[in-house]
Coordinates of C-alpha atoms in Angstrom, one line a residue:
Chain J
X7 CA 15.0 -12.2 -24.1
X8 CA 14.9 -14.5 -26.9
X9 CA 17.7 -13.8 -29.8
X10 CA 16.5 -11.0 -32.1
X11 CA 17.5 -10.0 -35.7
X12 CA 21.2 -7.4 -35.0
X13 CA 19.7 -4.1 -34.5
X14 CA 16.0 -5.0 -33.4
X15 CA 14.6 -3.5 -30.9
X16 CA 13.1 -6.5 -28.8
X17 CA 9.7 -7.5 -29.6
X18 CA 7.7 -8.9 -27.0
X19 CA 8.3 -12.8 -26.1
X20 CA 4.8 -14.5 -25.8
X21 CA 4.4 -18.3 -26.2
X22 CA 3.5 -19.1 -29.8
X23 CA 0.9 -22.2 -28.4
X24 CA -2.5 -20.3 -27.8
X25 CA -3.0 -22.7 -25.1
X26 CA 0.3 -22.0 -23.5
X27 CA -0.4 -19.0 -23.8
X28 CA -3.7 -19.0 -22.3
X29 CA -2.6 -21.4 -19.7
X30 CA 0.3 -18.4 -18.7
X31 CA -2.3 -15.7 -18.7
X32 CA -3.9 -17.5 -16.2
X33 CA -0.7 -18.2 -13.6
X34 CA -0.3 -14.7 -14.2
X35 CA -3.7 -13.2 -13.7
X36 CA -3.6 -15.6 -10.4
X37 CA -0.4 -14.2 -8.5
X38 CA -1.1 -10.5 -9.6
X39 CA -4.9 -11.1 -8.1
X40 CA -3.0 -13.4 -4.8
X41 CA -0.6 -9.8 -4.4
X42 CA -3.4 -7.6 -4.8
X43 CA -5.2 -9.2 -2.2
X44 CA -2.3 -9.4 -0.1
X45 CA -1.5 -6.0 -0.4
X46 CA -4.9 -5.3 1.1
X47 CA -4.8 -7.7 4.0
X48 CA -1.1 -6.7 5.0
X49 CA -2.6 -3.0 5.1
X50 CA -5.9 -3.5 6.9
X51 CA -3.5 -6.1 9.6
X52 CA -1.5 -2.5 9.5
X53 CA -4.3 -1.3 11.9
X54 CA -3.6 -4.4 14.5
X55 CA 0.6 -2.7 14.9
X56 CA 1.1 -1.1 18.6
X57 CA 3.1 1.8 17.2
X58 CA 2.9 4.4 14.0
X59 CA 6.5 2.5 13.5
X60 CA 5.3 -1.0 13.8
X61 CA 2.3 0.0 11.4
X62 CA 5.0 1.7 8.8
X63 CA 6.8 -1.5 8.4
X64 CA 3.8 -3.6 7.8
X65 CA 2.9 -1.0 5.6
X66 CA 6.3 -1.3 3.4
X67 CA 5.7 -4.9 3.5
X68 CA 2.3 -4.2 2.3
X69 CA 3.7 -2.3 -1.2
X70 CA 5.9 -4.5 -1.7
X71 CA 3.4 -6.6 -2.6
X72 CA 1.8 -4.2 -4.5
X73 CA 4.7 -3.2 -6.8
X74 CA 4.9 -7.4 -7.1
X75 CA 1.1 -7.0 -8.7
X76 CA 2.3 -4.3 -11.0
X77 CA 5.3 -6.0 -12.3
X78 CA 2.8 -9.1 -12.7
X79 CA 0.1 -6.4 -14.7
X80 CA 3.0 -4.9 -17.1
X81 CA 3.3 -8.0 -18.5
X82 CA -0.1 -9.1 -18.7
X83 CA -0.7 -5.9 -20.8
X84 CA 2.5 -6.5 -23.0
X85 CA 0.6 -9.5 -23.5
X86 CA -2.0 -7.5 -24.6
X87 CA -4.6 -9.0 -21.9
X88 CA -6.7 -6.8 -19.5
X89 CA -5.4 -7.3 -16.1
X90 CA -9.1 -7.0 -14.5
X91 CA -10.4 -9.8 -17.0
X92 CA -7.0 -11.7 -15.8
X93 CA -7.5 -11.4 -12.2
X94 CA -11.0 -11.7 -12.4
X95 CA -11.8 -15.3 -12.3
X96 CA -9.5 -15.3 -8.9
X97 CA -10.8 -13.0 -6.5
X98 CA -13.5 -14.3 -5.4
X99 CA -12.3 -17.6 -3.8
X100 CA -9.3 -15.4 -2.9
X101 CA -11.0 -12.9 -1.5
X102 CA -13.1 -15.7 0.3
X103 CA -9.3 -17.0 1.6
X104 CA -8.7 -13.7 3.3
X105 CA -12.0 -13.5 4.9
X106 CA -11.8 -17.4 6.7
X107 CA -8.2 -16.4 7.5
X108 CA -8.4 -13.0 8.6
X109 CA -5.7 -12.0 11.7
X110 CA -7.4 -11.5 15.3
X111 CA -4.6 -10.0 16.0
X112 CA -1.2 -8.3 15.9
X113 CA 0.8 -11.6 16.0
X114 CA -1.6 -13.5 13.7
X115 CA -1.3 -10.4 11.4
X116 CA 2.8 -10.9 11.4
X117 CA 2.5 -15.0 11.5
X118 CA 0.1 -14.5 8.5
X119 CA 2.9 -12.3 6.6
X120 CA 5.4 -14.3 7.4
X121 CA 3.9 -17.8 5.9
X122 CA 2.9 -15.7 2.9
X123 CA 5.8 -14.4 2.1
X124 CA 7.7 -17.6 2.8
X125 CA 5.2 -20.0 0.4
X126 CA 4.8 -17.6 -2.1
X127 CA 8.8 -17.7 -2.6
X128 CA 8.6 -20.9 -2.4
X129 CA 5.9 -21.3 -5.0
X130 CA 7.6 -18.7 -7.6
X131 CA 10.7 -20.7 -7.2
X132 CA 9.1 -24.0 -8.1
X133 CA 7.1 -22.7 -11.2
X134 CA 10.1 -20.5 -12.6
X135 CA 11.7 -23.6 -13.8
X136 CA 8.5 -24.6 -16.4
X137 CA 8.2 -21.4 -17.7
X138 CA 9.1 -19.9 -21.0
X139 CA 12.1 -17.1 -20.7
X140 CA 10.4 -13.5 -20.3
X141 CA 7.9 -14.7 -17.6
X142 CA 10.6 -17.0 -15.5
X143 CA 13.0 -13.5 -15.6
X144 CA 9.7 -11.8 -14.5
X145 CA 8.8 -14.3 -11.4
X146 CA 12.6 -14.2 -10.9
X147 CA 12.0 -10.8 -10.1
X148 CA 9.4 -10.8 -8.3
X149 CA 10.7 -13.6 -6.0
X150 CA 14.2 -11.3 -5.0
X151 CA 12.0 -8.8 -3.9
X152 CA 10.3 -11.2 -1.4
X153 CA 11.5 -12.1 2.2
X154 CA 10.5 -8.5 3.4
X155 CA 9.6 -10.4 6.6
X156 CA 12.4 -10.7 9.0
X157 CA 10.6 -7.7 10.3
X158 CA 7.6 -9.8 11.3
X159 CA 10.4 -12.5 12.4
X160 CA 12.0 -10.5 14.8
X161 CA 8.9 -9.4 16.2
X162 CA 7.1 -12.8 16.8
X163 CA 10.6 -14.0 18.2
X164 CA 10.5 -11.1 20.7
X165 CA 6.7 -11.5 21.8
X166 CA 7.6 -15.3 22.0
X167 CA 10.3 -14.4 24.3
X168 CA 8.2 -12.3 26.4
X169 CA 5.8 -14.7 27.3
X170 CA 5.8 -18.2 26.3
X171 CA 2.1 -19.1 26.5
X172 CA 2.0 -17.3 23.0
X173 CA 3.3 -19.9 21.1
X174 CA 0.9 -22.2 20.7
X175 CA -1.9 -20.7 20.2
X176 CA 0.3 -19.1 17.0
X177 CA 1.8 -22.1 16.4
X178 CA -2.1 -23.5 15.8
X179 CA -2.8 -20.6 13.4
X180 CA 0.5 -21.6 11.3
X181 CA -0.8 -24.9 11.0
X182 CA -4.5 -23.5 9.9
X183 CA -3.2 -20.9 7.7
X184 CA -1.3 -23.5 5.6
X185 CA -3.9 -25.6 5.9
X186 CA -6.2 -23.0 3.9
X187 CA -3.6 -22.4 1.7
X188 CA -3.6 -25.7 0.6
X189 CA -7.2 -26.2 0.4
X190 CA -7.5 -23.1 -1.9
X191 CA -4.4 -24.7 -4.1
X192 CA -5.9 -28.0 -4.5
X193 CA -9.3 -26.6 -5.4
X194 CA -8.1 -23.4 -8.1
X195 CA -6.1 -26.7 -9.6
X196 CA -9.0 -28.9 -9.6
X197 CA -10.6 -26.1 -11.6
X198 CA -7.9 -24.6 -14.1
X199 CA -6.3 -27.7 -16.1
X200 CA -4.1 -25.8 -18.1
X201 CA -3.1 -23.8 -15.1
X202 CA -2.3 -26.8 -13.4
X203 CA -0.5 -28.1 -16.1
X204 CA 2.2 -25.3 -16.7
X205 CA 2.9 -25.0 -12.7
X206 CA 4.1 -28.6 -12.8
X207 CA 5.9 -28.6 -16.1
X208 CA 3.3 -31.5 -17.4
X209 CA 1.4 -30.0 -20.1
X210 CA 2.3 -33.1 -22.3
X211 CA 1.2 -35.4 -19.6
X212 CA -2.1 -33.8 -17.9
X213 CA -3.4 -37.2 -16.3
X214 CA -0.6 -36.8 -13.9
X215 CA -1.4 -33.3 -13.4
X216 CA -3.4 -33.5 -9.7
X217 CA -0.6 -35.8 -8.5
X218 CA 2.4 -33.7 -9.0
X219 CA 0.4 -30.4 -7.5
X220 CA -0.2 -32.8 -4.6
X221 CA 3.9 -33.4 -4.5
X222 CA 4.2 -30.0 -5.1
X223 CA 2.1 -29.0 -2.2
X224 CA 4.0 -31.4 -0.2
X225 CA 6.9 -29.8 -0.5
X226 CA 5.6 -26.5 0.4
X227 CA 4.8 -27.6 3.4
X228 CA 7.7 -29.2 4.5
X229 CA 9.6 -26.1 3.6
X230 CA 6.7 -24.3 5.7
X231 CA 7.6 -26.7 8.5
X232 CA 11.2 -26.4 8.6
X233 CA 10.7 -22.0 8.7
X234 CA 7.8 -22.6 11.7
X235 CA 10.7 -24.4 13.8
X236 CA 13.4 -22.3 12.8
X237 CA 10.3 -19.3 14.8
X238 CA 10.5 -21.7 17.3
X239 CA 6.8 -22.8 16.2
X240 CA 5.8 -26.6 16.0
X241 CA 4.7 -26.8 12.6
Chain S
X24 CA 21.6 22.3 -1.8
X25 CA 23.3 25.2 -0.1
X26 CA 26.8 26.6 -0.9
X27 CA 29.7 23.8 0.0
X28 CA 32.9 24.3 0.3
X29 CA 34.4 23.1 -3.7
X30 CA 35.0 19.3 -3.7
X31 CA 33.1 18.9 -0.5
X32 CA 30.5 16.2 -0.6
X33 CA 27.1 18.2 0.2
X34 CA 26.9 17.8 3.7
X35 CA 22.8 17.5 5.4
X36 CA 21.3 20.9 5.4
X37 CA 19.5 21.7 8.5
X38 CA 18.1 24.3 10.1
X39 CA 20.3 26.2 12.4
X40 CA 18.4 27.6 15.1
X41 CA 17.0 24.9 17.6
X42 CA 13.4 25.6 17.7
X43 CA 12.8 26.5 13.8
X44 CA 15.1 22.4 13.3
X45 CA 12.4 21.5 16.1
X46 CA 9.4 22.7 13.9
X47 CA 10.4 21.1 10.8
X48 CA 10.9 18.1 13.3
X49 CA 7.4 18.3 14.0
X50 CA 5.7 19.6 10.3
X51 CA 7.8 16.4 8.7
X52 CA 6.3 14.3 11.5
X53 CA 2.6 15.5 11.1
X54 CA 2.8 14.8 6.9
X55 CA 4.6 11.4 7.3
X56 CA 1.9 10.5 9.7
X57 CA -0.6 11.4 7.4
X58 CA 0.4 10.2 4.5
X59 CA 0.9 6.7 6.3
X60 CA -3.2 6.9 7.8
X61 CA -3.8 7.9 4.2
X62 CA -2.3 4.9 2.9
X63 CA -3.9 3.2 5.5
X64 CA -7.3 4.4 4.8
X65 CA -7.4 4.1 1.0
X66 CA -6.0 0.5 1.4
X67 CA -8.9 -0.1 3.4
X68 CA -11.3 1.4 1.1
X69 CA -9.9 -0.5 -1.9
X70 CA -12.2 -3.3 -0.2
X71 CA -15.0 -1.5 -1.1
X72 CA -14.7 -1.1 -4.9
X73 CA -16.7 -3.4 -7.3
X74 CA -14.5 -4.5 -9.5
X75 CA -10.8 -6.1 -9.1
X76 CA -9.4 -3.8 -11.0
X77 CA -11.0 -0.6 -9.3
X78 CA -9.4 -2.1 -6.2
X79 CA -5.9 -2.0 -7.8
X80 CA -6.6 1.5 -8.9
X81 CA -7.1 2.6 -5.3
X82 CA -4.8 0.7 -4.2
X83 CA -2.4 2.3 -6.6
X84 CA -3.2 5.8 -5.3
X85 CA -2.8 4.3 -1.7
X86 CA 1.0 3.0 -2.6
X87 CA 1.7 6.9 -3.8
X88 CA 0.4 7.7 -0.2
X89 CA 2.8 5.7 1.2
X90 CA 5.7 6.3 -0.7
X91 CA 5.3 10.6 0.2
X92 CA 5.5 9.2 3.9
X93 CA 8.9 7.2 2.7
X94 CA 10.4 10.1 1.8
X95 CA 9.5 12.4 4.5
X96 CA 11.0 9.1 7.1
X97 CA 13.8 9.9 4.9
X98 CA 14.6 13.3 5.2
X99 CA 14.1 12.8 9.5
X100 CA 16.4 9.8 9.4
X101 CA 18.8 12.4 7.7
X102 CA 18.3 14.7 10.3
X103 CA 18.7 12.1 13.0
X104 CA 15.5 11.9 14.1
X105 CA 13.2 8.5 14.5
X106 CA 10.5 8.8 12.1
X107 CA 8.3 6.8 14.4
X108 CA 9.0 9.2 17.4
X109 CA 8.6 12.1 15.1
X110 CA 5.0 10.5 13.9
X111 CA 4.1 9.8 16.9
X112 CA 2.6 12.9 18.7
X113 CA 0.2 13.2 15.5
X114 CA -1.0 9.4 15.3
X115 CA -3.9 9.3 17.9
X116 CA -5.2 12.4 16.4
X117 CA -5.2 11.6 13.1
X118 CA -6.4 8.3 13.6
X119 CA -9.5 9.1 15.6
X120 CA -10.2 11.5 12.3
X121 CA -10.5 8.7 10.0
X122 CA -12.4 6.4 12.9
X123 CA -15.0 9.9 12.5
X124 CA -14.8 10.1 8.7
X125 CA -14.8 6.0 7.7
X126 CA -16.6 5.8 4.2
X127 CA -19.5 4.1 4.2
X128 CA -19.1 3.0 0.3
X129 CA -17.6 2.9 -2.3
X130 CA -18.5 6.6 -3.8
X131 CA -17.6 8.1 -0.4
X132 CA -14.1 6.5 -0.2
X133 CA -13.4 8.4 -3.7
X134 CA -14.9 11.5 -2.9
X135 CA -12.7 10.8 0.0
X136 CA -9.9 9.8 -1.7
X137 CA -10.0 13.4 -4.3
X138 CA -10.8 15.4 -1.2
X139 CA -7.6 14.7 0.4
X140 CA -5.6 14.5 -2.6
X141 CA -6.6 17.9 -3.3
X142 CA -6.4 19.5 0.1
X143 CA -3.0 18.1 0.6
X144 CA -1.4 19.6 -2.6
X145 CA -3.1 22.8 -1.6
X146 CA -1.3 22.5 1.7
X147 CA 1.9 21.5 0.3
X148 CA 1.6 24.7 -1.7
X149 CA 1.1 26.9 0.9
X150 CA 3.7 25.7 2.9
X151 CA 6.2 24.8 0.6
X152 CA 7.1 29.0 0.5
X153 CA 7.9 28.8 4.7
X154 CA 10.5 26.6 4.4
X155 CA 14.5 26.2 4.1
X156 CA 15.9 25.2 1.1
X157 CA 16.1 21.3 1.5
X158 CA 12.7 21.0 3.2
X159 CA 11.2 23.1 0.5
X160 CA 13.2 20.8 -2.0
X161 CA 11.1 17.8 -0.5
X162 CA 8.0 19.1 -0.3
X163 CA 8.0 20.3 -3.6
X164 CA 8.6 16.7 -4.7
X165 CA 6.4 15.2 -2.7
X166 CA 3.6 17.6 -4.4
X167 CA 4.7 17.4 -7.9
X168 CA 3.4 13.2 -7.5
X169 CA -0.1 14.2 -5.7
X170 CA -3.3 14.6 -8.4
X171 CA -3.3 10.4 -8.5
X172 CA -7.1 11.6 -8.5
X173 CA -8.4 11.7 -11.8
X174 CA -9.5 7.9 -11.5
X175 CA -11.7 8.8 -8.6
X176 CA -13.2 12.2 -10.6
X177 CA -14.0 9.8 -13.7
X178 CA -15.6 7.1 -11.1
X179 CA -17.8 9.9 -9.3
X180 CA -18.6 11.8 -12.5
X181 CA -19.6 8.5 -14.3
X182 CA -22.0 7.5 -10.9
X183 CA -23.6 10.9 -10.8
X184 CA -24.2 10.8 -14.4
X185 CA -25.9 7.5 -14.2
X186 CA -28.1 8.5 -11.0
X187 CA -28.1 11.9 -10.1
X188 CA -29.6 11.2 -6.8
X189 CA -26.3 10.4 -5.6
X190 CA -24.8 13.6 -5.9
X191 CA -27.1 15.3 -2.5
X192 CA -25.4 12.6 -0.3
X193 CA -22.1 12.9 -1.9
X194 CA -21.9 16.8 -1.5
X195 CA -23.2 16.6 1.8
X196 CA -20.6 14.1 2.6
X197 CA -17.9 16.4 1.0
X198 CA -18.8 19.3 3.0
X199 CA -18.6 16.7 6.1
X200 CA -15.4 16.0 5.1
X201 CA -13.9 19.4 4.9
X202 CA -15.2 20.6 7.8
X203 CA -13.5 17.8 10.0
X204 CA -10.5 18.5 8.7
X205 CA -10.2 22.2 9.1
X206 CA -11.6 20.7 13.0
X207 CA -8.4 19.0 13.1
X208 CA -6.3 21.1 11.3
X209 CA -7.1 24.0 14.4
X210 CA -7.2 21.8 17.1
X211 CA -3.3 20.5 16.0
X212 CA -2.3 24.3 15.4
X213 CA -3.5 25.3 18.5
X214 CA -1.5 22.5 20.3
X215 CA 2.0 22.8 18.2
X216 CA 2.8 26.5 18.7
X217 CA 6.3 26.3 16.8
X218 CA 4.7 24.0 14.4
X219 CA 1.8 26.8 13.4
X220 CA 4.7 29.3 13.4
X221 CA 6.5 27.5 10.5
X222 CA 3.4 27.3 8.9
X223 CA 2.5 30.1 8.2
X224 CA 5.9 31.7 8.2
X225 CA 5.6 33.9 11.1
X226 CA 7.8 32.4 13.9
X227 CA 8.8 36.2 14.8
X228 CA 5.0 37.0 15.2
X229 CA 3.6 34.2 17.7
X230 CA 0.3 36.1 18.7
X231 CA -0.4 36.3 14.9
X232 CA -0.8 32.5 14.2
X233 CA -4.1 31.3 14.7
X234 CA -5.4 34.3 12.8
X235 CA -3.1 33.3 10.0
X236 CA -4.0 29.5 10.3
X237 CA -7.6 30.2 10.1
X238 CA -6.9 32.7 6.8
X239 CA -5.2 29.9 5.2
X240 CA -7.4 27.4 6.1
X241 CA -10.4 29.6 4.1
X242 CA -8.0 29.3 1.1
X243 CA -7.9 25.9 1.2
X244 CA -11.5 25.6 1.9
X245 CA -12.1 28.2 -1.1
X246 CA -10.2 26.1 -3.5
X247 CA -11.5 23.0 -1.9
X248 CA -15.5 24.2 -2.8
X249 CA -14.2 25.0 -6.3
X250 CA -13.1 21.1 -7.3
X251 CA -16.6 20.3 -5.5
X252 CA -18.1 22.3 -8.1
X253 CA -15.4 21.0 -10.9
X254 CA -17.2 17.5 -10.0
X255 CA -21.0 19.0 -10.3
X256 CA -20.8 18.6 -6.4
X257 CA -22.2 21.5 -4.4
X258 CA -19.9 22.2 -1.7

């Protein structure tokens, strides 16, 4: 909360610069569309679970996504901006993620919610420093409430365990998934400037915009690396 | 709560007799696991909506879903019982019920959607009178946040008004509906003896439960054919 006049009730923070603003509508619109869509994914992979209890957990994993995207809508609404029309230029190349990345199966389903969860963290962490107060304590938020997936952990570390020729055919799906994920990054940056600009803190300097997502996305995927081999997964 | 002794911290009520704790058992198992295939389903059908913000309306009514089956976990944890064994005996059942009743659209997945909303308050109602206080407690609660519907009336109302051609298929697709579930709803009663006891409040009268069963089950089909109509649906 920014200071207020003694006795104010707060008034809603909003960056004063319309295209600051614009430029936060847009991160915003993004990750409540990316949680949407993950909510869905996590709860149709629910199917792939060998056991009601197996599917329950994916399941909570699944809303807590979705209570992610409602945080992310409250305050696209206090911004007085539609949700829909924020999301809306997003789902269609996310949705198009989804389908090229769908799970074959129950342990591509788990690997899939474990590198989500893990780069999404990572990726609130790295934008929260550029952002103006009431959205960094809203990704703040957001990002405690992720790493729901030692549940997935535990459960890839146990089918490793069972038989070893699992891991690398999952350890090749880690690799692709990220791979995606990249791919998807690099174009929605190509395609949203001012976007691209707040998530790397350069909206003074946007020739150097491409470059620092490109570091950015670098370091991703070293941290991706480091939790694939912590799995036991070659990265 | 029932009496406890001043001071005392209230201690977990449960049902004293065996078989009436092993019904409950079984009713909390069979609602968990529905509410979790419900969830399930809806989150499914959210793929099917037109809009990105349709989708996180139905996926918002899915979440509700899922958090009724979080609190009935809850209150079998409490009485030491495994949710997931509890759930289990109901999951094939239920499941091959949605595998018979997948929506093939959009406009089936809401009629879907109010159908079971609908019958499930219904149910909660009727059983809600059966049971011991802290059961009843739950139940109670878990109805007082069904009727998440009224998104799916406006949706169908506004499609029927815009092509009235739609609303043969979508009746007949109601009536579908309703009569797989009162399928299911006899062939579970007829397996789960105690279960259909509790039910219908008549464990001290065992030969009377199917008749009672099928009696409540044209209540709920009554009130069922009267939201139909509510919607300009025939049912």
């Amino acid at each position: 909360m920014t200071a207020q006049e003694p006795g104010d009730t707060p008034a809603v923070t909003r960056p004063a610069d319309p295209e600051h603003l614009a430029a936060v509508v847009d991160l915003l619109g993004l990750m409540a569309c990316a949680e949407l869509l993950a909510f869905e994914r996590l709860a149709h992979d629910a199917a792939l679970a060998p056991t009601i209890a197996d599917k329950a957990e994916v399941s909570r994993m699944a809303v807590a996504e979705f209570n992610h995207h409602t945080l992310l809508c409250e305050r696209l609404t206090e911004l007085g901006v539609d949700p829909g029309v924020a999301m809306e230029p997003f789902a269609e190349d996310l949705s198009a993620f989804h389908r090229r990345t769908a799970a074959g199966n129950w342990l591509e389903g788990l690997i899939k919610a474990f590198v989500g969860d893990g780069l999404a963290a990572d990726f609130y962490r790295e934008i929260a420093v550029h952002l103006e107060p009431a959205t960094r304590e809203l990704v703040l938020r957001v990002l405690a409430d992720t790493g729901h997936s030692e549940f997935a952990v535990d459960r890839i570390r146990a089918a490793i365990a069972a038989d070893l020729r699992v891991a690398g055919p999952l350890a090749l799906w880690g690799r692709r998934l990220v791979g995606e994920v990249v791919t998807q990054a690099q174009q929605i940056a190509a395609e949203r400037e001012g976007l691209t600009a707040l998530i790397v803190g350069g909206a003074d300097l946007p020739g150097l915009d491409l470059t620092e997502i490109a570091a950015m996305l670098d370091r991703l995927t070293k941290a991706h690396t480091d939790r694939m081999a912590a799995l036991g997964l070659d990265a």
